Coordinates of C-alpha atoms in Angstrom, one line a residue:
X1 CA -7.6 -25.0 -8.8
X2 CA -3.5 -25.2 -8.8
X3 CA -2.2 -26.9 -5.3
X4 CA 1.0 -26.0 -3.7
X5 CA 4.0 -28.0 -5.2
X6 CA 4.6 -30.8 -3.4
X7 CA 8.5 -29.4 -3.1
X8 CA 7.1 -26.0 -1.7
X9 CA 5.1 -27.6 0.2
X10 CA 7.9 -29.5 2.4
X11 CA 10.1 -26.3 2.9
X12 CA 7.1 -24.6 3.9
X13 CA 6.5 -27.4 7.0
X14 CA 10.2 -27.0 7.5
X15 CA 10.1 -22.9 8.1
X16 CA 7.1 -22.7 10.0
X17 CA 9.1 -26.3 12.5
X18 CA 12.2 -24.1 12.5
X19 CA 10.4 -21.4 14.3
X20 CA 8.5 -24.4 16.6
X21 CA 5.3 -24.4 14.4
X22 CA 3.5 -27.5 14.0
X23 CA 0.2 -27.3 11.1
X24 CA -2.3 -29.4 11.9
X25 CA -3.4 -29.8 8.4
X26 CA -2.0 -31.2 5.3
X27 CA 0.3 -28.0 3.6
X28 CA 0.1 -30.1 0.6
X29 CA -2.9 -29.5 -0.1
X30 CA -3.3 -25.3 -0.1
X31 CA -4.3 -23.7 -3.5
X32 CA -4.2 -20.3 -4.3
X33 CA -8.0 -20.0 -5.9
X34 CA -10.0 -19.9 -1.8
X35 CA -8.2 -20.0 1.8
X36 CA -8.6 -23.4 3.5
X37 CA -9.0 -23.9 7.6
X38 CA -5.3 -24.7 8.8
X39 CA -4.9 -24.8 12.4
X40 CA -1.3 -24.2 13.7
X41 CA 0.2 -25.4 17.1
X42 CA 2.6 -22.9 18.8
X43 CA 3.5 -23.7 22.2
X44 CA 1.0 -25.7 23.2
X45 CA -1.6 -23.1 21.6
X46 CA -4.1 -24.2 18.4
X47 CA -4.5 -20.9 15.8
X48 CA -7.3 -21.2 13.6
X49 CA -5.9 -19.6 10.1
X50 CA -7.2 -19.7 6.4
X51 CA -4.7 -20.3 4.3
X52 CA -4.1 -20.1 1.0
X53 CA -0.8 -21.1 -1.1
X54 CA 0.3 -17.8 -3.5
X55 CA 3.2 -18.2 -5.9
X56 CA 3.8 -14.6 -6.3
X57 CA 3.1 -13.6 -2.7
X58 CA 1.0 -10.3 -3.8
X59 CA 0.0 -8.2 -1.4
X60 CA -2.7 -7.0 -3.4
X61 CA -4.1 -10.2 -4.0
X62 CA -3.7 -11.3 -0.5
X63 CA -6.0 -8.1 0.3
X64 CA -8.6 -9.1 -1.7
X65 CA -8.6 -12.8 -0.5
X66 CA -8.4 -11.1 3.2
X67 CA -11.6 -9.6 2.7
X68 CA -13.5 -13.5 2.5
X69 CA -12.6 -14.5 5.9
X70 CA -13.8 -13.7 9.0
X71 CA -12.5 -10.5 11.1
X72 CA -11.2 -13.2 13.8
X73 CA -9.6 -15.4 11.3
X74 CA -6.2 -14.5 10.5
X75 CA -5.3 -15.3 6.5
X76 CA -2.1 -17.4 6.7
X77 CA 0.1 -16.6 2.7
X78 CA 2.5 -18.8 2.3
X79 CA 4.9 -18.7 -1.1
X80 CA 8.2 -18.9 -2.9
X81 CA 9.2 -15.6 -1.5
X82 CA 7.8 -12.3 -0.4
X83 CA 9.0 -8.5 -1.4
X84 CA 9.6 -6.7 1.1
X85 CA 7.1 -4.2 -0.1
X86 CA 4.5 -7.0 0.2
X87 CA 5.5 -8.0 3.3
X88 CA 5.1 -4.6 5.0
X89 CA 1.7 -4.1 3.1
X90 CA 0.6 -7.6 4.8
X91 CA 2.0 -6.7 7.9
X92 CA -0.1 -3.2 8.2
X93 CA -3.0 -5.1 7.3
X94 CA -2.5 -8.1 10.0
X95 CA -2.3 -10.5 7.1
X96 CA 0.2 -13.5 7.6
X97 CA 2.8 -15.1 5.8
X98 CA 6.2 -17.3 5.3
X99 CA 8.2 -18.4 2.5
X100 CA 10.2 -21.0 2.0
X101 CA 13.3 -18.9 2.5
X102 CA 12.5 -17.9 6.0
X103 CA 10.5 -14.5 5.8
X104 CA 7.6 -15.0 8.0
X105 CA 5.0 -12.6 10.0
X106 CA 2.6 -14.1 12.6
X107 CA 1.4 -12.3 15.3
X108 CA -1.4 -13.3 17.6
X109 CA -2.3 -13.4 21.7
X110 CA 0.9 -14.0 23.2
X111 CA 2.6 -15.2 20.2
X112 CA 4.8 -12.9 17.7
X113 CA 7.2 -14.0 14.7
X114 CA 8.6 -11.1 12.4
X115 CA 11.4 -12.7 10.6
X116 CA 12.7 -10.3 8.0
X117 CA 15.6 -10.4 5.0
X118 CA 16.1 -14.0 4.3
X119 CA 17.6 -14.6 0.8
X120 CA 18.4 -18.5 1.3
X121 CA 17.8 -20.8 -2.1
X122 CA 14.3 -20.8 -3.8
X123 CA 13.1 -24.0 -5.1
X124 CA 13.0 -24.3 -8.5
X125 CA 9.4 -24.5 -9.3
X126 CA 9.1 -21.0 -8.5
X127 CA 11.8 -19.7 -10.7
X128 CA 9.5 -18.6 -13.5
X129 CA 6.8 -16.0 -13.2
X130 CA 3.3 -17.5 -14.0
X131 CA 1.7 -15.0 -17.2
X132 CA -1.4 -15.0 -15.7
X133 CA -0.4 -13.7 -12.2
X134 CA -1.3 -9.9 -12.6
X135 CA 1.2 -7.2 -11.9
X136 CA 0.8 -4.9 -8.9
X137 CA -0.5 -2.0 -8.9
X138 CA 0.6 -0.4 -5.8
X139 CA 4.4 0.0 -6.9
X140 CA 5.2 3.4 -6.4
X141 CA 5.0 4.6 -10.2
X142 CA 1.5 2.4 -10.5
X143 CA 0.4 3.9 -7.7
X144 CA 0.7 7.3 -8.7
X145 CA -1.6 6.7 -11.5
X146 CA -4.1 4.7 -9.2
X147 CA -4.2 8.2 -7.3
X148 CA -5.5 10.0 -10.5
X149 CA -8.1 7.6 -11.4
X150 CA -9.4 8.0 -8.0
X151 CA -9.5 11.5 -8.1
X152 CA -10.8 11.7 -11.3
X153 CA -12.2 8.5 -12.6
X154 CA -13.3 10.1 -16.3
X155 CA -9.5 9.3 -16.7
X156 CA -9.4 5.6 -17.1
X157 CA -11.1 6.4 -20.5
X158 CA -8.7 9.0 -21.6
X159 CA -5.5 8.8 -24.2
X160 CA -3.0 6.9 -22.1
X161 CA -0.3 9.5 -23.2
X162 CA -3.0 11.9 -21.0
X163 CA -3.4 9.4 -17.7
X164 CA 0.9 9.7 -18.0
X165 CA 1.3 12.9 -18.5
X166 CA -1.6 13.7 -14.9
X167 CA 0.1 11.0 -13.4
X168 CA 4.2 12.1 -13.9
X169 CA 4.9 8.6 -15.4
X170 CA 5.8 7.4 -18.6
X171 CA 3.8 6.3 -21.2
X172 CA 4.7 2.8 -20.8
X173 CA 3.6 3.3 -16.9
X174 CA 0.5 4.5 -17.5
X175 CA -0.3 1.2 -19.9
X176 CA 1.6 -1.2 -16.9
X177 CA -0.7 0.6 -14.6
X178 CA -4.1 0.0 -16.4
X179 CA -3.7 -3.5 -17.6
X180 CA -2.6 -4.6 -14.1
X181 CA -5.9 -3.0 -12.5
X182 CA -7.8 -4.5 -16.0
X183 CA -6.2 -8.0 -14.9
X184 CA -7.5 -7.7 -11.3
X185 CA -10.6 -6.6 -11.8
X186 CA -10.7 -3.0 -11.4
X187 CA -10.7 -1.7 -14.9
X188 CA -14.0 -2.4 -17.0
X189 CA -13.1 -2.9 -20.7
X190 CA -16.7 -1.5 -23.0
X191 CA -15.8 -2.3 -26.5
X192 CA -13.2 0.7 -26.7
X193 CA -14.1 2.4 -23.9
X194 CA -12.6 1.9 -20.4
X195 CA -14.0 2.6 -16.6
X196 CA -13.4 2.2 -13.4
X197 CA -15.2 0.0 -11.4
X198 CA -14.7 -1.1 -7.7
X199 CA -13.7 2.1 -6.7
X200 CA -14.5 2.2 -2.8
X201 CA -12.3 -1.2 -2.6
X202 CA -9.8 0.0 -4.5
X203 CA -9.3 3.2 -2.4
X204 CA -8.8 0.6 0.7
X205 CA -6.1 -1.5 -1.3
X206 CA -4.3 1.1 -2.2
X207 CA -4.5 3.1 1.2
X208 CA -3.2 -0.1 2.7
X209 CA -0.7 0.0 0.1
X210 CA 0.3 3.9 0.2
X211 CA 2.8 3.9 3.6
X212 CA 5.3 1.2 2.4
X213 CA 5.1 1.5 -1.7
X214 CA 4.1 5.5 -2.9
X215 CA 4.2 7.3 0.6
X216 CA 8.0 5.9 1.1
X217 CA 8.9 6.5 -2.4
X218 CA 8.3 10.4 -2.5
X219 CA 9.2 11.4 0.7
X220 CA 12.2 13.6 0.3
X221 CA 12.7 14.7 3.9
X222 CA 11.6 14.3 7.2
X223 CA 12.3 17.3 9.2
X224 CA 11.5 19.4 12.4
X225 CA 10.3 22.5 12.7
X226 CA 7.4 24.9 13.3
X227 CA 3.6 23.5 11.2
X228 CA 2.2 27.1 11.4
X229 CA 4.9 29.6 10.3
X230 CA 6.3 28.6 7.0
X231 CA 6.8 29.9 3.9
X232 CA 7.0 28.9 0.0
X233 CA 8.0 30.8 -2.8
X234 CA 5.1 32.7 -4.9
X235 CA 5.9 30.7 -8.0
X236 CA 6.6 27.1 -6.4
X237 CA 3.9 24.8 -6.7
X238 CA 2.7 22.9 -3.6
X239 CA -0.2 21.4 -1.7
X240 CA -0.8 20.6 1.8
X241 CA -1.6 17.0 3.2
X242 CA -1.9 15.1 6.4
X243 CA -4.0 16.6 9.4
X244 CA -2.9 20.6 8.6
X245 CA -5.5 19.5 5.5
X246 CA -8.5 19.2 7.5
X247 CA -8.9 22.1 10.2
X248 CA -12.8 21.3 10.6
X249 CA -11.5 18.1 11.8
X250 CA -8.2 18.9 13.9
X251 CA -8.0 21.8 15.5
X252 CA -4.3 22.1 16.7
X253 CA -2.5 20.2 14.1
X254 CA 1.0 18.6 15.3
X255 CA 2.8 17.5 12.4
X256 CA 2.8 18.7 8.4
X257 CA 2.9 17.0 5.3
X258 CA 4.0 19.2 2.4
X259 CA 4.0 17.9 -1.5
X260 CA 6.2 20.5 -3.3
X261 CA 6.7 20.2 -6.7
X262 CA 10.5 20.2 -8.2
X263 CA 11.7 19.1 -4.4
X264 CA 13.9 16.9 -6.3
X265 CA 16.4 19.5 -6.7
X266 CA 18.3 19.5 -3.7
X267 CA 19.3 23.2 -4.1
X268 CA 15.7 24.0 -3.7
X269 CA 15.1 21.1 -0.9
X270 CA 18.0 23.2 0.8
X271 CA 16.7 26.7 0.3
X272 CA 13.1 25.7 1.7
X273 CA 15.0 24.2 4.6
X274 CA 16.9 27.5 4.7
X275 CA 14.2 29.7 4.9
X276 CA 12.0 28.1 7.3
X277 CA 14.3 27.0 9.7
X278 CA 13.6 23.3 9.6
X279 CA 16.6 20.8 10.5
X280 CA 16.8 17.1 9.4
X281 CA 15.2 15.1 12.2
X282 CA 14.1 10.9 11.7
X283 CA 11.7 11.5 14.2
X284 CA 10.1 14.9 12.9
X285 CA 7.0 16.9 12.4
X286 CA 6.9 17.9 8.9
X287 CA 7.4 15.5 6.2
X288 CA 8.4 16.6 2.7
X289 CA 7.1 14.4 -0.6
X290 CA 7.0 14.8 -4.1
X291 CA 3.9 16.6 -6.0
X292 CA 3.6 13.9 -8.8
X293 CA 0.6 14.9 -10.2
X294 CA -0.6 17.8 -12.9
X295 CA -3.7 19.6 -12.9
X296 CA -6.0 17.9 -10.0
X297 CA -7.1 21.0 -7.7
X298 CA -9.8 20.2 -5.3
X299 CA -12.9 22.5 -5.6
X300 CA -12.7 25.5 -3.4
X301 CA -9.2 24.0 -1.4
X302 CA -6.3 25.6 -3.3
X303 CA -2.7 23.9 -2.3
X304 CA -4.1 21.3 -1.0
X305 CA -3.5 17.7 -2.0
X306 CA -6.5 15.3 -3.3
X307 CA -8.6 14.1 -0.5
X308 CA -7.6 10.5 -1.5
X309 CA -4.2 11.5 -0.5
X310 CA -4.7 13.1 2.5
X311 CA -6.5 9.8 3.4
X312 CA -3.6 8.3 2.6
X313 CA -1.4 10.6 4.7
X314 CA -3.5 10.7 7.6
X315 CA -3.4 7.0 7.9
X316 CA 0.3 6.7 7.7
X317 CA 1.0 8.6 10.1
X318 CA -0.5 5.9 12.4
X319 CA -1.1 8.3 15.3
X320 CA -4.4 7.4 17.4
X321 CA -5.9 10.9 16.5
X322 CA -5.1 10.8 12.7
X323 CA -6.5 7.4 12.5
X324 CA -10.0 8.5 13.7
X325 CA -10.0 11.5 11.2
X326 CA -8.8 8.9 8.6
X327 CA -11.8 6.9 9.9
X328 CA -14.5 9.7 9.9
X329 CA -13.3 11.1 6.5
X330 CA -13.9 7.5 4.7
X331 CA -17.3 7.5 6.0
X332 CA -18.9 10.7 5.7
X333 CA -16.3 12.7 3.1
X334 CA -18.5 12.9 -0.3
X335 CA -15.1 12.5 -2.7
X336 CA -14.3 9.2 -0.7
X337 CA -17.9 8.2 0.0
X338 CA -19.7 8.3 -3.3
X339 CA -16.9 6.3 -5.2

């Protein structure tokens, strides 16, 4: 069981005092194998956390660990420093964390620190990456492949060259992408064979992970203009997402998501925006992402995206309605159900 540095440990008691935080615990002794009770003082208030001391800051790691606490217990993360990837992960998720640099999210009953894009000096015990801490993932590329498995979890056996070429990564992706869920626990090595295991959890983690990492990676427009009346070309490859996926469940949809395949080409980005009268709005109904993946087509529900995704989508979109669908979908939808 590896402790916080004793170095670490001092900058950490020094971030959390700058922002009028007093532990009421010993930071010294945090580990990153189990979160330990570590009451903090803010303005005359006690916090009960659990804590636990991550070099690498992972937000899939701190996912897992959040699951071994109680619901009223917020985990405390402290580290070297966070990505802001992580950080955004965490902060969906309610997690909690500073670094030594500064970077910090704690937000409770009357209390609310978001400190983001401090690059001050790193100690130097955290210079070099530990071999053992497993990669993540829920980077965009990773978590493209992550998707496939889902979908179709026969995959995790198959060629890697076939898992890259479903996936629209590289080979050397593909290989990144299974030995970081192998390392983590959600590949199963059989002698030569491989499988999936975990599959439920790992639809949550990478959910969790989807509106910061993948779902901010792909999107190539945000735009407004009308979700009914729209048109794509007859050869032009595309599936629907979001709440237009699921009219049994919403009945007057509000907003579109539309994965279009080739919407890297501007020209044809342009046309499509041509044609259906949609203008560039930050604030829009209709988002626009890139259809990574090759040859998953949901029984009897042609263009539109795998259920995993529209999962994914609907939860993003972190309106009230959407969020019940999301809710409904994970409990009773067979494709997110039985894994």
């Amino acid at each position: 069981m590896e402790t916080i540095p004793a170095s670490a440990a001092v900058e950490i008691e020094h971030q959390l005092a700058k922002y009028g935080i007093q532990p009421h615990g010993d930071v010294s002794q945090l580990n990153w194998s189990d979160p330990v009770p570590l009451a903090l003082e803010v303005g005359g208030q006690i916090v009960d956390t659990a804590a636990l001391y991550m070099p690498e800051m992972s937000a899939t790691a701190a996912l897992r660990a959040a699951h071994s606490i109680p619901l009223d217990v917020p985990l405390f993360v402290v580290g070297s420093r966070i990505h802001a990837s992580s950080a955004d992960t965490m902060r969906t998720r309610g997690i909690w964390f500073i670094d030594e640099v500064g970077n910090a999210y704690l937000r409770g009953r009357g209390l609310l620190i978001d400190v983001r894009g401090q690059r001050g000096h790193v100690s130097v015990h955290s210079g070099a990456r530990d071999k053992s801490s497993p990669a993540n993932p829920f980077t965009p590329k990773r978590a493209q492949v992550v998707l496939v498995l889902l979908y179709e979890p026969a995959l995790a056996d198959a060629p890697l060259r076939e898992i890259a070429e479903r996936s629209g990564v590289s080979l050397g992706m593909a290989k990144d992408a299974i030995d970081a869920l192998e390392h983590i626990g959600f590949v199963e090595q059989l002698g030569s064979r491989r499988r999936l295991i975990r599959q439920g959890e790992l639809l949550d983690l990478w959910a969790s992970a989807y509106p910061a990492g993948l779902g901010r990676a792909n999107r190539l427009a945000v735009v407004r203009g009308d979700v009914y009346q729209w048109a794509m070309p007859a050869e032009l490859d595309f599936a629907v997402s979001g709440e237009c996926a699921v009219p049994r469940l919403i009945r007057n949809p509000e907003s579109l998501v539309l994965y279009i395949d080739g919407g890297r080409d501007k020209r044809l980005l342009r046309s499509l925006m041509l044609t259906n009268r949609w203008h560039n709005d930050p604030h829009g109904n209709i988002v626009v992402r890139d259809l990574f993946w090759r040859d998953l087509h949901p029984t009897g529900q042609p263009n539109t995206a795998p259920v995993q995704l529209v999962y994914a989508d609907l939860l993003a979109s972190r309106e009230s309605r959407q969020l019940e669908v999301a809710d409904e979908m994970r409990r009773n939808n067979e494709g997110l159900v039985e894994i």
